């Protein structure tokens, strides 16, 4: 069966019915993205990996009680964000989760995207460099909007802030990127972002 052709509601209905392959499809579609997203909060890969495993275990064990009101991505990212913050707080890490200078590590993800789309190392280096200069929450909002293609409403819910604040974060982030990358180059790269989402 081509699970990728199913709507979120139909795919989730199969998971609720105990379809292991449907659940495996969801795991494969999101786990790598969550790994990248986890670097928004910590560089400790063991915490990131544990949180990914725990969130999917929780989803499977609670599948009969979970209602997907928006999208699977929205539910998974919301659950993961809450869990990884909880785990970091439990470990009493020194880094601040909401520190605006806490870097979201796009490097591995973006390098793969740039290689797949044949953007040169020079251009790729400029893109990654420009991204790394953005404040943490701007990068998180841009990641969720343009890489995960989540709605502003979903991003607002995931990040726990009002929608106008999300608009402001993304506007300021894109404006800064445009100032650091030629506008034509930026538009080209942004299109590649949207077209290069993991399948």
mmCIF file of C-alpha atoms in Angstrom:
data_model
loop_
_atom_site.group_PDB
_atom_site.id
_atom_site.type_symbol
_atom_site.label_atom_id
_atom_site.label_comp_id
_atom_site.label_asym_id
_atom_site.label_seq_id
_atom_site.Cartn_x
_atom_site.Cartn_y
_atom_site.Cartn_z
ATOM 1 C CA UNK A 1 0.000 0.000 0.000
ATOM 2 C CA UNK A 2 1.153 3.522 -0.798
ATOM 3 C CA UNK A 3 0.807 5.137 2.630
ATOM 4 C CA UNK A 4 2.201 8.397 1.283
ATOM 5 C CA UNK A 5 -0.920 8.876 -0.840
ATOM 6 C CA UNK A 6 -3.246 8.736 2.171
ATOM 7 C CA UNK A 7 -4.567 11.802 3.954
ATOM 8 C CA UNK A 8 -3.472 12.295 7.561
ATOM 9 C CA UNK A 9 -6.904 11.232 8.772
ATOM 10 C CA UNK A 10 -6.912 7.973 6.770
ATOM 11 C CA UNK A 11 -3.311 7.219 7.689
ATOM 12 C CA UNK A 12 -4.024 7.800 11.361
ATOM 13 C CA UNK A 13 -7.145 5.631 11.179
ATOM 14 C CA UNK A 14 -4.933 2.747 10.058
ATOM 15 C CA UNK A 15 -2.580 3.345 12.990
ATOM 16 C CA UNK A 16 -5.519 3.358 15.395
ATOM 17 C CA UNK A 17 -6.562 0.006 13.888
ATOM 18 C CA UNK A 18 -3.109 -1.363 14.734
ATOM 19 C CA UNK A 19 -1.477 -1.174 11.292
ATOM 20 C CA UNK A 20 2.244 -1.488 12.131
ATOM 21 C CA UNK A 21 3.353 -0.573 8.629
ATOM 22 C CA UNK A 22 1.340 2.661 8.702
ATOM 23 C CA UNK A 23 2.969 3.551 12.005
ATOM 24 C CA UNK A 24 6.411 2.692 10.628
ATOM 25 C CA UNK A 25 5.718 4.990 7.672
ATOM 26 C CA UNK A 26 4.894 7.858 10.062
ATOM 27 C CA UNK A 27 8.034 7.153 12.084
ATOM 28 C CA UNK A 28 10.272 7.137 9.013
ATOM 29 C CA UNK A 29 8.630 10.301 7.674
ATOM 30 C CA UNK A 30 9.258 12.269 10.879
ATOM 31 C CA UNK A 31 12.170 10.838 12.859
ATOM 32 C CA UNK A 32 14.960 12.469 10.846
ATOM 33 C CA UNK A 33 13.150 15.810 10.924
ATOM 34 C CA UNK A 34 12.735 15.563 14.696
ATOM 35 C CA UNK A 35 16.440 14.819 15.060
ATOM 36 C CA UNK A 36 17.290 18.073 13.261
ATOM 37 C CA UNK A 37 14.636 19.978 15.222
ATOM 38 C CA UNK A 38 15.995 18.593 18.493
ATOM 39 C CA UNK A 39 19.217 20.539 17.962
ATOM 40 C CA UNK A 40 17.155 23.673 18.555
ATOM 41 C CA UNK A 41 17.152 22.680 22.215
ATOM 42 C CA UNK A 42 20.306 20.692 22.936
ATOM 43 C CA UNK A 43 23.460 19.344 21.317
ATOM 44 C CA UNK A 44 23.216 16.140 23.383
ATOM 45 C CA UNK A 45 22.279 13.545 20.766
ATOM 46 C CA UNK A 46 21.405 10.951 23.404
ATOM 47 C CA UNK A 47 18.640 13.211 24.742
ATOM 48 C CA UNK A 48 17.457 13.914 21.201
ATOM 49 C CA UNK A 49 17.373 10.216 20.310
ATOM 50 C CA UNK A 50 15.670 9.236 23.583
ATOM 51 C CA UNK A 51 13.009 11.900 23.112
ATOM 52 C CA UNK A 52 12.285 10.708 19.566
ATOM 53 C CA UNK A 53 11.912 7.102 20.708
ATOM 54 C CA UNK A 54 9.771 8.037 23.711
ATOM 55 C CA UNK A 55 7.419 10.259 21.757
ATOM 56 C CA UNK A 56 6.706 7.519 19.216
ATOM 57 C CA UNK A 57 6.304 4.882 21.916
ATOM 58 C CA UNK A 58 3.832 7.184 23.635
ATOM 59 C CA UNK A 59 1.961 7.825 20.390
ATOM 60 C CA UNK A 60 1.643 4.098 19.653
ATOM 61 C CA UNK A 61 0.550 3.153 23.165
ATOM 62 C CA UNK A 62 -1.971 6.012 23.305
ATOM 63 C CA UNK A 63 -3.186 5.802 19.702
ATOM 64 C CA UNK A 64 -6.760 4.899 20.673
ATOM 65 C CA UNK A 65 -7.073 8.090 22.727
ATOM 66 C CA UNK A 66 -5.317 10.511 20.363
ATOM 67 C CA UNK A 67 -7.406 12.764 18.127
ATOM 68 C CA UNK A 68 -5.581 14.383 15.194
ATOM 69 C CA UNK A 69 -7.421 17.690 14.864
ATOM 70 C CA UNK A 70 -4.936 19.482 12.577
ATOM 71 C CA UNK A 71 -2.199 17.335 11.087
ATOM 72 C CA UNK A 72 0.085 14.491 12.113
ATOM 73 C CA UNK A 73 3.125 16.759 11.830
ATOM 74 C CA UNK A 74 1.524 19.300 14.147
ATOM 75 C CA UNK A 75 0.735 16.677 16.775
ATOM 76 C CA UNK A 76 4.136 14.986 16.571
ATOM 77 C CA UNK A 77 6.160 18.198 16.710
ATOM 78 C CA UNK A 78 4.060 19.554 19.593
ATOM 79 C CA UNK A 79 4.493 16.337 21.570
ATOM 80 C CA UNK A 80 8.201 16.160 20.818
ATOM 81 C CA UNK A 81 8.841 19.782 21.793
ATOM 82 C CA UNK A 82 7.141 19.317 25.174
ATOM 83 C CA UNK A 83 8.994 16.063 25.850
ATOM 84 C CA UNK A 84 12.486 17.225 24.945
ATOM 85 C CA UNK A 85 12.133 20.391 27.042
ATOM 86 C CA UNK A 86 10.940 18.258 29.953
ATOM 87 C CA UNK A 87 13.901 15.886 29.562
ATOM 88 C CA UNK A 88 16.394 18.743 29.431
ATOM 89 C CA UNK A 89 14.891 20.327 32.519
ATOM 90 C CA UNK A 90 15.018 16.991 34.331
ATOM 91 C CA UNK A 91 18.701 16.672 33.468
ATOM 92 C CA UNK A 92 19.205 20.222 34.795
ATOM 93 C CA UNK A 93 21.138 21.350 31.767
ATOM 94 C CA UNK A 94 22.746 24.762 31.989
ATOM 95 C CA UNK A 95 21.614 25.956 28.572
ATOM 96 C CA UNK A 96 18.446 28.035 28.416
ATOM 97 C CA UNK A 97 15.768 26.627 26.144
ATOM 98 C CA UNK A 98 14.522 30.081 25.185
ATOM 99 C CA UNK A 99 17.925 31.750 24.976
ATOM 100 C CA UNK A 100 17.724 33.776 21.739
ATOM 101 C CA UNK A 101 21.365 32.969 21.066
ATOM 102 C CA UNK A 102 20.860 29.207 21.405
ATOM 103 C CA UNK A 103 21.650 27.935 17.912
ATOM 104 C CA UNK A 104 19.381 25.649 15.896
ATOM 105 C CA UNK A 105 21.748 23.302 14.113
ATOM 106 C CA UNK A 106 20.585 23.297 10.498
ATOM 107 C CA UNK A 107 24.028 22.319 9.263
ATOM 108 C CA UNK A 108 23.523 18.589 8.586
ATOM 109 C CA UNK A 109 20.036 19.005 7.175
ATOM 110 C CA UNK A 110 20.867 21.994 4.997
ATOM 111 C CA UNK A 111 24.076 20.425 3.723
ATOM 112 C CA UNK A 112 22.048 17.483 2.445
ATOM 113 C CA UNK A 113 19.499 19.776 0.824
ATOM 114 C CA UNK A 114 22.214 21.847 -0.828
ATOM 115 C CA UNK A 115 23.973 18.766 -2.169
ATOM 116 C CA UNK A 116 20.739 17.289 -3.536
ATOM 117 C CA UNK A 117 19.910 20.547 -5.321
ATOM 118 C CA UNK A 118 23.434 21.023 -6.708
ATOM 119 C CA UNK A 119 24.055 24.353 -5.005
ATOM 120 C CA UNK A 120 27.790 24.926 -4.865
ATOM 121 C CA UNK A 121 29.796 24.702 -1.647
ATOM 122 C CA UNK A 122 30.350 28.443 -1.768
ATOM 123 C CA UNK A 123 26.639 29.180 -2.026
ATOM 124 C CA UNK A 124 25.829 26.510 0.559
ATOM 125 C CA UNK A 125 28.366 27.949 2.961
ATOM 126 C CA UNK A 126 26.823 31.390 2.610
ATOM 127 C CA UNK A 127 23.347 30.016 3.240
ATOM 128 C CA UNK A 128 24.341 28.071 6.350
ATOM 129 C CA UNK A 129 26.374 31.009 7.626
ATOM 130 C CA UNK A 130 23.391 33.336 7.197
ATOM 131 C CA UNK A 131 21.078 30.875 8.959
ATOM 132 C CA UNK A 132 23.432 30.485 11.905
ATOM 133 C CA UNK A 133 23.383 34.234 12.491
ATOM 134 C CA UNK A 134 19.641 34.254 13.119
ATOM 135 C CA UNK A 135 18.265 34.221 16.681
ATOM 136 C CA UNK A 136 17.107 30.793 17.809
ATOM 137 C CA UNK A 137 13.356 31.423 17.737
ATOM 138 C CA UNK A 138 13.505 33.009 14.275
ATOM 139 C CA UNK A 139 15.258 29.902 12.968
ATOM 140 C CA UNK A 140 12.743 27.634 14.685
ATOM 141 C CA UNK A 141 9.799 29.505 13.149
ATOM 142 C CA UNK A 142 11.395 29.499 9.674
ATOM 143 C CA UNK A 143 12.208 25.801 9.982
ATOM 144 C CA UNK A 144 8.647 24.873 10.933
ATOM 145 C CA UNK A 145 7.145 27.092 8.228
ATOM 146 C CA UNK A 146 9.379 26.424 5.232
ATOM 147 C CA UNK A 147 10.914 23.018 5.914
ATOM 148 C CA UNK A 148 7.955 21.353 7.661
ATOM 149 C CA UNK A 149 5.347 23.493 5.838
ATOM 150 C CA UNK A 150 3.235 23.858 8.966
ATOM 151 C CA UNK A 151 0.533 26.524 9.157
ATOM 152 C CA UNK A 152 1.023 29.668 11.199
ATOM 153 C CA UNK A 153 -1.667 28.370 13.558
ATOM 154 C CA UNK A 154 0.266 25.135 14.124
ATOM 155 C CA UNK A 155 3.549 26.968 14.646
ATOM 156 C CA UNK A 156 1.848 29.285 17.133
ATOM 157 C CA UNK A 157 0.576 26.281 19.084
ATOM 158 C CA UNK A 158 3.904 24.417 18.964
ATOM 159 C CA UNK A 159 6.005 27.402 20.052
ATOM 160 C CA UNK A 160 3.448 28.664 22.566
ATOM 161 C CA UNK A 161 3.194 32.222 21.231
ATOM 162 C CA UNK A 162 0.528 34.263 19.444
ATOM 163 C CA UNK A 163 0.247 34.179 15.643
ATOM 164 C CA UNK A 164 1.253 37.866 15.185
ATOM 165 C CA UNK A 165 4.504 37.064 17.000
ATOM 166 C CA UNK A 166 5.118 34.178 14.567
ATOM 167 C CA UNK A 167 4.560 36.536 11.616
ATOM 168 C CA UNK A 168 7.041 38.939 13.171
ATOM 169 C CA UNK A 169 9.655 36.236 13.801
ATOM 170 C CA UNK A 170 9.478 34.941 10.243
ATOM 171 C CA UNK A 171 9.394 38.417 8.687
ATOM 172 C CA UNK A 172 12.455 39.540 10.604
ATOM 173 C CA UNK A 173 14.286 36.276 9.920
ATOM 174 C CA UNK A 174 13.639 36.397 6.175
ATOM 175 C CA UNK A 175 14.562 40.064 6.046
ATOM 176 C CA UNK A 176 17.900 39.293 7.709
ATOM 177 C CA UNK A 177 18.542 36.395 5.322
ATOM 178 C CA UNK A 178 17.798 38.608 2.344
ATOM 179 C CA UNK A 179 20.305 41.141 3.621
ATOM 180 C CA UNK A 180 22.983 38.444 3.837
ATOM 181 C CA UNK A 181 22.186 36.634 0.588
ATOM 182 C CA UNK A 182 21.482 38.222 -2.779
ATOM 183 C CA UNK A 183 17.726 38.422 -3.236
ATOM 184 C CA UNK A 184 17.707 36.307 -6.410
ATOM 185 C CA UNK A 185 19.913 33.695 -4.757
ATOM 186 C CA UNK A 186 17.753 33.714 -1.629
ATOM 187 C CA UNK A 187 14.564 33.167 -3.637
ATOM 188 C CA UNK A 188 16.178 30.246 -5.442
ATOM 189 C CA UNK A 189 17.365 28.626 -2.223
ATOM 190 C CA UNK A 190 14.008 29.139 -0.511
ATOM 191 C CA UNK A 191 12.280 27.304 -3.346
ATOM 192 C CA UNK A 192 14.783 24.468 -2.938
ATOM 193 C CA UNK A 193 13.945 24.309 0.772
ATOM 194 C CA UNK A 194 10.268 23.844 0.068
ATOM 195 C CA UNK A 195 10.900 21.277 -2.695
ATOM 196 C CA UNK A 196 13.471 19.315 -0.698
ATOM 197 C CA UNK A 197 11.355 18.166 2.238
ATOM 198 C CA UNK A 198 12.143 14.586 3.275
ATOM 199 C CA UNK A 199 9.934 11.997 1.575
#
